[in-house]
Short mmCIF file of C-alpha atoms and ligand atoms in Angstrom, two decimals:
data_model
loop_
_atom_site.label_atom_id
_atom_site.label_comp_id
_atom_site.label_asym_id
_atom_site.label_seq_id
_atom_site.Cartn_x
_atom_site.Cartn_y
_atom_site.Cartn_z
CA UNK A 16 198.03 36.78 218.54
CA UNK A 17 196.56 39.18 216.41
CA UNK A 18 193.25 38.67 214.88
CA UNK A 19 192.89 37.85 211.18
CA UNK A 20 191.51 39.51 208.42
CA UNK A 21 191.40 38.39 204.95
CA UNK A 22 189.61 40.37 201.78
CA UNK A 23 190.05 40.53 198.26
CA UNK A 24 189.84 42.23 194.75
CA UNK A 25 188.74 40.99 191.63
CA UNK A 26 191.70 42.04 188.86
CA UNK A 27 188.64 43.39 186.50
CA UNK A 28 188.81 46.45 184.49
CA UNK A 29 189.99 49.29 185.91
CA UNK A 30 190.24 49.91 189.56
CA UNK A 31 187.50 52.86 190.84
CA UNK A 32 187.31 54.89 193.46
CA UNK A 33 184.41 52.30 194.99
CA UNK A 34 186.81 50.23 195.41
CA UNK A 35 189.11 52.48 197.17
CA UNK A 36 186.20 54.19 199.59
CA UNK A 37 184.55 50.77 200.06
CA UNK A 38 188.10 48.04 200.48
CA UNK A 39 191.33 49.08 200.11
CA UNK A 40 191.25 52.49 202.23
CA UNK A 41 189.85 49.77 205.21
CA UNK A 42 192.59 47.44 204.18
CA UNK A 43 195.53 50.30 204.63
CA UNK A 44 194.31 51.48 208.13
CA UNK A 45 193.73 47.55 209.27
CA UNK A 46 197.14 46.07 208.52
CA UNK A 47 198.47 47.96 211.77
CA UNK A 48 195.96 45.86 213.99
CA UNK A 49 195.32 42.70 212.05
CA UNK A 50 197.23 40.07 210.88
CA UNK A 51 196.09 40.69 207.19
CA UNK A 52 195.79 38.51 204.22
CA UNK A 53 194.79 40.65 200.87
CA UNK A 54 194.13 38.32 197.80
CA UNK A 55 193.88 39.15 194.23
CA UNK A 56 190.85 36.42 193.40
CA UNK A 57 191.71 35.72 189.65
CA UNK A 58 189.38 32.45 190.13
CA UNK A 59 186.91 34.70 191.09
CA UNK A 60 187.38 36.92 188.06
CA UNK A 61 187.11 34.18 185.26
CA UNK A 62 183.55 33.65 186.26
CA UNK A 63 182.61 36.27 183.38
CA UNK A 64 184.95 35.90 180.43
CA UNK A 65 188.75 36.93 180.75
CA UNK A 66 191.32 37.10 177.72
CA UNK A 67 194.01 35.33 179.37
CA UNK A 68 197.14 38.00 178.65
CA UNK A 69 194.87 40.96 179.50
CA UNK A 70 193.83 39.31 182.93
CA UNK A 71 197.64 38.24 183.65
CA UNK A 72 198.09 42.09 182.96
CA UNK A 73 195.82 43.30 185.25
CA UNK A 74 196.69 40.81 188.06
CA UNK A 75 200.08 42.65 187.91
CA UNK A 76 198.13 46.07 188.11
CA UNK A 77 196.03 45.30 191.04
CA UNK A 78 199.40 44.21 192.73
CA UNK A 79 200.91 47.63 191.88
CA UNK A 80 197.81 49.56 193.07
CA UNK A 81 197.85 47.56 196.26
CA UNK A 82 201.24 49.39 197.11
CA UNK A 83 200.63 52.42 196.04
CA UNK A 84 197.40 52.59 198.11
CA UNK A 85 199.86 51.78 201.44
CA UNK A 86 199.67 48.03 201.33
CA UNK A 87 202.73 47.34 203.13
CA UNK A 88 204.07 43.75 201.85
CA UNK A 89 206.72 43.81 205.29
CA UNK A 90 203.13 43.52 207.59
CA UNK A 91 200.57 41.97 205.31
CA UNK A 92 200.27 38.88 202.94
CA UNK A 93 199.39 40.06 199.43
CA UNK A 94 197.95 36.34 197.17
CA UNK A 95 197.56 35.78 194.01
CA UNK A 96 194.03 33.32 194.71
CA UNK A 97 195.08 30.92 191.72
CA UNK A 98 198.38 30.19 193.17
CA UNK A 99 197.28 28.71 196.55
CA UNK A 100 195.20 25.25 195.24
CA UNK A 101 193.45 25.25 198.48
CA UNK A 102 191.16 27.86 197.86
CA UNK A 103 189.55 25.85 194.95
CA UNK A 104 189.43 22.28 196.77
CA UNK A 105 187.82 24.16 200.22
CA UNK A 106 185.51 25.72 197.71
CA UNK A 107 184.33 22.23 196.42
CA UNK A 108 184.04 20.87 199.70
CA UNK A 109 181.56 23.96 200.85
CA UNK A 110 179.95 23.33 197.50
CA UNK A 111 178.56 20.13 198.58
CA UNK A 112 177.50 21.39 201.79
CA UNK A 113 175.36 24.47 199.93
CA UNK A 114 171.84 24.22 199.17
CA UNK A 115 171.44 25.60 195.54
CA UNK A 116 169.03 28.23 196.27
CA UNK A 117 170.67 30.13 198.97
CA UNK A 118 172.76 30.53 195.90
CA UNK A 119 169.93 31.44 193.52
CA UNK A 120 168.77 33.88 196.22
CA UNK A 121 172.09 36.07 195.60
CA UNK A 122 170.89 39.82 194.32
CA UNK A 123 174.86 40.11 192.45
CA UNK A 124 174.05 36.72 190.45
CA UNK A 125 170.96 37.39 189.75
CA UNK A 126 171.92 41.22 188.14
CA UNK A 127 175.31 39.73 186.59
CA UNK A 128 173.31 36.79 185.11
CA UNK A 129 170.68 39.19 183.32
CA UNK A 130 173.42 41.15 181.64
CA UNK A 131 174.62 38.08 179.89
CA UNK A 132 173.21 35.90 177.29
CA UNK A 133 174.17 32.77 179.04
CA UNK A 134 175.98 32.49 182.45
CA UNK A 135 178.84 29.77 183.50
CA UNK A 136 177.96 27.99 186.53
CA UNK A 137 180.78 29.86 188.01
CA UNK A 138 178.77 32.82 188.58
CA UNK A 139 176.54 31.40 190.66
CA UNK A 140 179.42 29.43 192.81
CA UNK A 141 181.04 32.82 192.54
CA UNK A 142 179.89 33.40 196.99
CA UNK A 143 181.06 29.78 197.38
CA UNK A 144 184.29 30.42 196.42
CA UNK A 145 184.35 33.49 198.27
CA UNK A 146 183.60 31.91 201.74
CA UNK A 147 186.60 29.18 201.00
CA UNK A 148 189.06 32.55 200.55
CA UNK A 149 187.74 33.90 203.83
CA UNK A 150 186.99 30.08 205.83
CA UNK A 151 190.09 28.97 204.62
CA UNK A 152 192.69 31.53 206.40
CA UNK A 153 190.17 31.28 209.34
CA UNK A 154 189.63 34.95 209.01
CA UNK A 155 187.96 37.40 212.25
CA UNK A 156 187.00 40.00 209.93
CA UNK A 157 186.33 40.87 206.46
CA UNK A 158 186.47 44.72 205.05
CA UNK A 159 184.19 45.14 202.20
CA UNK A 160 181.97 47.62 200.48
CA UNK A 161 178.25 47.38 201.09
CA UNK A 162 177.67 45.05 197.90
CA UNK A 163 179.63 42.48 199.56
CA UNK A 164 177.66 42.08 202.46
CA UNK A 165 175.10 39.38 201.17
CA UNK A 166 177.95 37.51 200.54
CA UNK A 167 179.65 37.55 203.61
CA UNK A 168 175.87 36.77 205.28
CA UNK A 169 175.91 33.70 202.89
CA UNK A 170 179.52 32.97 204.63
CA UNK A 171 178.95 32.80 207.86
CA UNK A 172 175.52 30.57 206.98
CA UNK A 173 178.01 27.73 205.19
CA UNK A 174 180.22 27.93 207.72
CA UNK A 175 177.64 27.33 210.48
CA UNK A 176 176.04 24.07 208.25
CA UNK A 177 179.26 22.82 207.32
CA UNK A 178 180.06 23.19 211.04
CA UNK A 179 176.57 21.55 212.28
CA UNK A 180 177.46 18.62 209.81
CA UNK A 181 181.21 17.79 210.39
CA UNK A 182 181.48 19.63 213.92
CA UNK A 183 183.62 22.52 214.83
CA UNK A 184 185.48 23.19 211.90
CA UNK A 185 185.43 26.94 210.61
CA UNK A 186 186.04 30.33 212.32
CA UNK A 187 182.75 32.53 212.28
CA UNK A 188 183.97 35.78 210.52
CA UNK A 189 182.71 39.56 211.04
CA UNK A 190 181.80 42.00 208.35
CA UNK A 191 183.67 45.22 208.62
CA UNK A 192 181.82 48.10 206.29
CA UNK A 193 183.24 51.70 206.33
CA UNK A 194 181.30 53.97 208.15
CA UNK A 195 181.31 56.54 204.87
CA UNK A 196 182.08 55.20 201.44
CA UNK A 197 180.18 51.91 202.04
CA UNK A 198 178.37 51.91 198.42
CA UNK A 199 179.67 54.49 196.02
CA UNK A 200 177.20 55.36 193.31
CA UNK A 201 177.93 55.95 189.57
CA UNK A 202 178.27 59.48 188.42
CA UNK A 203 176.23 58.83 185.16
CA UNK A 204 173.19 57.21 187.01
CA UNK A 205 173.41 57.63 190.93
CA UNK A 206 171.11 54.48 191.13
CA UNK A 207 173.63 51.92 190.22
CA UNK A 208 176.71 51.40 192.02
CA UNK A 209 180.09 52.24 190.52
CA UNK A 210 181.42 49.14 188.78
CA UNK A 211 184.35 48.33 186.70
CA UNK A 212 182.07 46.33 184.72
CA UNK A 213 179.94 49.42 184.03
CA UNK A 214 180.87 50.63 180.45
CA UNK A 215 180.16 54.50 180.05
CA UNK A 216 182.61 56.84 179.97
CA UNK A 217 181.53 58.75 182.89
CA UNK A 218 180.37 56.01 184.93
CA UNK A 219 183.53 55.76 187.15
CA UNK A 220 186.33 57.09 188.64
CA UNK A 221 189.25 55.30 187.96
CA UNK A 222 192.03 55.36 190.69
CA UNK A 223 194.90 55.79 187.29
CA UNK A 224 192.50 58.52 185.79
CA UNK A 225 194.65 61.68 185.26
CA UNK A 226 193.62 64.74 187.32
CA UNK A 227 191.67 66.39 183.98
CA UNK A 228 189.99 63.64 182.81
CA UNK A 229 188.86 62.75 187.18
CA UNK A 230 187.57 66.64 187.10
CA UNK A 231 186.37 66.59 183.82
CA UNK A 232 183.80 63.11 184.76
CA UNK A 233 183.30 65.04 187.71
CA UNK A 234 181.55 68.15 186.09
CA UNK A 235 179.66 65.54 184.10
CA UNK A 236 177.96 63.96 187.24
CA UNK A 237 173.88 63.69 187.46
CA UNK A 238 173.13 66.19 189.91
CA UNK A 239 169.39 67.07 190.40
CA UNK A 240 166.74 69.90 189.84
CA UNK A 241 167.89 71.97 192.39
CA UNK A 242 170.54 75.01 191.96
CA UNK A 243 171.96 74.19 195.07
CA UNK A 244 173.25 71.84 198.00
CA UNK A 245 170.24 71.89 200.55
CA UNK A 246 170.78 68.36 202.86
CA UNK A 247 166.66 68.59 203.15
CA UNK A 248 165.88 67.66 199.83
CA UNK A 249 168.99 65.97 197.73
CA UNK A 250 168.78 64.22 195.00
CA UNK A 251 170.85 60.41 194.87
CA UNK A 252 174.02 62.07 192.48
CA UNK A 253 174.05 65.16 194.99
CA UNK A 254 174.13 62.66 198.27
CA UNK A 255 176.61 60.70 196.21
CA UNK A 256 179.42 63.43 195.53
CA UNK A 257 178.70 64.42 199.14
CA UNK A 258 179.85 61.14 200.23
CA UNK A 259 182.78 61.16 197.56
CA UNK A 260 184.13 64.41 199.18
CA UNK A 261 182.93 62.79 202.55
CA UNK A 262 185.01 59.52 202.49
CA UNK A 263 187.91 61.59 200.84
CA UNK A 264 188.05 64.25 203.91
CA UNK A 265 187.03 62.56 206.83
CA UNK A 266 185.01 65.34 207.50
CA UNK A 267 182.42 65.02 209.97
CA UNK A 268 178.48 65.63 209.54
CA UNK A 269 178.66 68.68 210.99
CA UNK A 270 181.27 70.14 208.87
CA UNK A 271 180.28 68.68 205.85
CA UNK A 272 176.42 70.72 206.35
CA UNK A 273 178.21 73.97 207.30
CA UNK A 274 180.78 73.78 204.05
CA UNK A 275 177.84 72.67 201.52
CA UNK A 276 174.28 73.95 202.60
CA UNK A 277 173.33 76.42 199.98
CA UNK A 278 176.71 75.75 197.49
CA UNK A 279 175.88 76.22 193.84
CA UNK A 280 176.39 72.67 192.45
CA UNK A 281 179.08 73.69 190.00
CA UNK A 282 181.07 75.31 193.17
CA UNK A 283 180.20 71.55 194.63
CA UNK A 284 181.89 69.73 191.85
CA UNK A 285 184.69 71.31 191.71
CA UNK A 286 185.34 71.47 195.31
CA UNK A 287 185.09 67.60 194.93
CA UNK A 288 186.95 67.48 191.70
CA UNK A 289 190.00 68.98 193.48
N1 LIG B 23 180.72 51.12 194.32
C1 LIG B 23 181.36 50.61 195.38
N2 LIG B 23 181.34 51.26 196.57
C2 LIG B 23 182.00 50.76 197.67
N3 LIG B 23 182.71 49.59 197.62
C3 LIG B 23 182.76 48.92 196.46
N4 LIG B 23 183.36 47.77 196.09
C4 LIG B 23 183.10 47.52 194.78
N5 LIG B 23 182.33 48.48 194.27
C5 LIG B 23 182.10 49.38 195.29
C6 LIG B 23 184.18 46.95 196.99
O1 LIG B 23 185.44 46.74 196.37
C7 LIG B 23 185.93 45.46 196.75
C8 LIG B 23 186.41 44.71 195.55
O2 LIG B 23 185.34 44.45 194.67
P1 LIG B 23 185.51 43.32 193.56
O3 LIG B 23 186.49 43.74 192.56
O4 LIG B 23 185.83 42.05 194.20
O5 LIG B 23 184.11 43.10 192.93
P2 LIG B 23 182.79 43.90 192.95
O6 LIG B 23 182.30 44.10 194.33
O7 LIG B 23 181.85 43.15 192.02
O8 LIG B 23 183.29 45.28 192.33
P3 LIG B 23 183.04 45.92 190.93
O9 LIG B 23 183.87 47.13 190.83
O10 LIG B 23 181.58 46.10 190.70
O11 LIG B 23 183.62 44.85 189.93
P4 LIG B 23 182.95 44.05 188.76
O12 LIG B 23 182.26 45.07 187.90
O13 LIG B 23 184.12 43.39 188.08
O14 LIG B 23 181.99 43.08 189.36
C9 LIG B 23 184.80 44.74 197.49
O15 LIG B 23 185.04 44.83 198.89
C10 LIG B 23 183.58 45.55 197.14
O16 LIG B 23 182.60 45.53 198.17
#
C-alpha cells in the first residue's frame, strides 16, 4: 500500500504564487507516489469572516485551480472539508485533549489575532482543526510551505497525548517542505510572507493574474541599494525574486550564481517577470 498524504488550502482570496511554490507544486509531483488526499478546508476558512456566496465562489475556484495546476482527480481525492462531518467531531475530540496554551503559543494566531479587533475562538482552534484533517485520514506526510510547519509540530504533539491517554490511536505524520519555495516573501515588503490576506496591490502574485499585470508587480518589487545581483551582500526582496525564478526553473545553485552575479536588477526582474 502506498503511503498517505493529506494537505489542504484555505479557499481565501486569491490564490498566489506562495501557495503554488510552497503546496500545490509538492502536491502535483506527490500524487504519483502517494495515495493523496487534497482538501479545500472551508471550516478552516470561516475562522476570519466569510460572506457566504463569495466563499461558495471561491471553493469552486480553488477546485478549478487544483486541476489546472495537474491535480489529477483519476489518482487523488480532492474534499470539500465541510462535507465530510468527521473532520469537525475528530477536531472536538483533540480539543479536549489540548492544553490551551500550546494553542496560545501559535506565532499565525497570535499575528492573525492582532490584525483584528476581536478574534472568534476559531482562530485559535484553527491548528486543532488542522491536526483532525491530517489525524483523521491517518496521513504519512504532509506538504506545506514553511508557515505551516508550527502547525504540523503542534500535530504530531496532540497526536502523541491523545495517544499516551487513550493508547495507540493516531498515525505520527511527517512534514514535507520544498527544498526551494518553502516561504515566499511579498514583493511590496520582503519581510512578510506573501498572503492572500495581505491587501496591497503589489503584495502578491496571483496564480489568475494576467501576464502584464504579473510583470508589471514584478518591476514594482523592493529590491535593495545595490545596482546589481551580487549573492555576497543581497538584500531580502533581491534573495526573494531569486528564489521566485529559483522554484520556477529548478535551476540549481550553481547556475542560478553564474546567470545572476553582477545582473542589473531591472535585467533581474524581467528575466523573472518572463
Ligand atoms: N508565502 C508562502 N510561501 C510558501 N508557501 C505558502 N503557503 C502559504 N503562503 C505561502 C502554503 O500554501 C498552503 C495553503 O495555505 P492556506 O491557504 O491554507 O493558508 P495560509 O498558509 O495562511 O496562506 P495564506 O496565503 O497566507 O492565506 P491567508 O492569508 O488566508 O491566511 C499551505 O501549505 C501554506 O504553507
Amino acid at each position: 500500500m502506498k503511503p498517505r498524504v493529506l494537505s489542504g488550502i484555505q479557499p481565501t482570496g486569491s490564490l498566489h504564487i506562495g501557495n503554488y511554490l510552497g503546496a500545490l507544486k509538492n502536491w502535483v509531483r506527490m500524487q504519483h507516489d502517494y495515495e493523496c488526499v487534497f482538501c479545500i478546508v472551508d471550516l478552516h476558512a470561516i475562522t476570519v469572516h466569510q460572506e457566504p456566496a463569495e466563499l461558495r465562489r471561491k471553493i469552486e475556484q480553488t477546485a478549478a485551480i487544483f486541476l489546472a495546476a495537474g491535480i489529477d482527480p483519476k489518482i487523488s481525492s480532492v474534499v470539500v472539508q465541510s462535507t465530510v462531518p468527521a473532520h469537525a467531531e475528530l477536531a472536538w475530540l483533540l480539543t479536549c485533549a489540548t492544553p490551551l496554551g500550546w494553542l496560545e503559543r501559535m506565532t499565525q494566531f497570535k499575528d492573525k489575532a492582532a490584525k483584528q479587533e476581536s478574534i472568534g475562538d476559531g482562530l485559535l482552534q484553527y491548528p486543532v482543526l488542522m491536526a483532525a484533517d491530517i489525524l483523521l485520514y491517518k496521513a504519512n506526510a504532509v506538504p506545506v510551505g514553511d508557515d505551516q510547519s508550527q502547525h504540523l509540530e503542534l500535530t504530531r504533539d496532540i497526536a502523541q497525548r491523545f495517544n499516551a491517554l487513550y493508547g495507540d490511536t493516531f498515525v505520527m505524520p511527517e512534514t514535507k517542505l520544498p527544498t526551494v519555495g518553502a516561504r515566499i516573501m511579498g514583493l511590496d515588503d520582503p519581510s512578510k510572507k506573501m498572503s492572500k490576506s495581505e491587501t496591497g496591490s503589489n503584495h502578491a502574485i496571483g496564480l489568475l493574474d494576467e501576464p502584464s499585470v504579473i510583470r508589471k508587480k514584478v518591476m514594482r518589487a523592493t529590491t535593495d541599494s545595490n545596482p546589481a545581483v551580487d549573492f555576497e551582500s543581497m538584500g531580502a526582496g533581491v534573495v526573494n525574486l531569486l528564489t521566485i525564478h529559483q522554484a520556477f526553473t529548478g535551476w540549481t545553485d550553481d547556475q542560478m550564481k553564474q546567470h545572476f552575479t553582477g545582473m542589473r536588477y531591472g535585467d533581474l526582474k524581467k528575466t523573472v517577470a518572463e
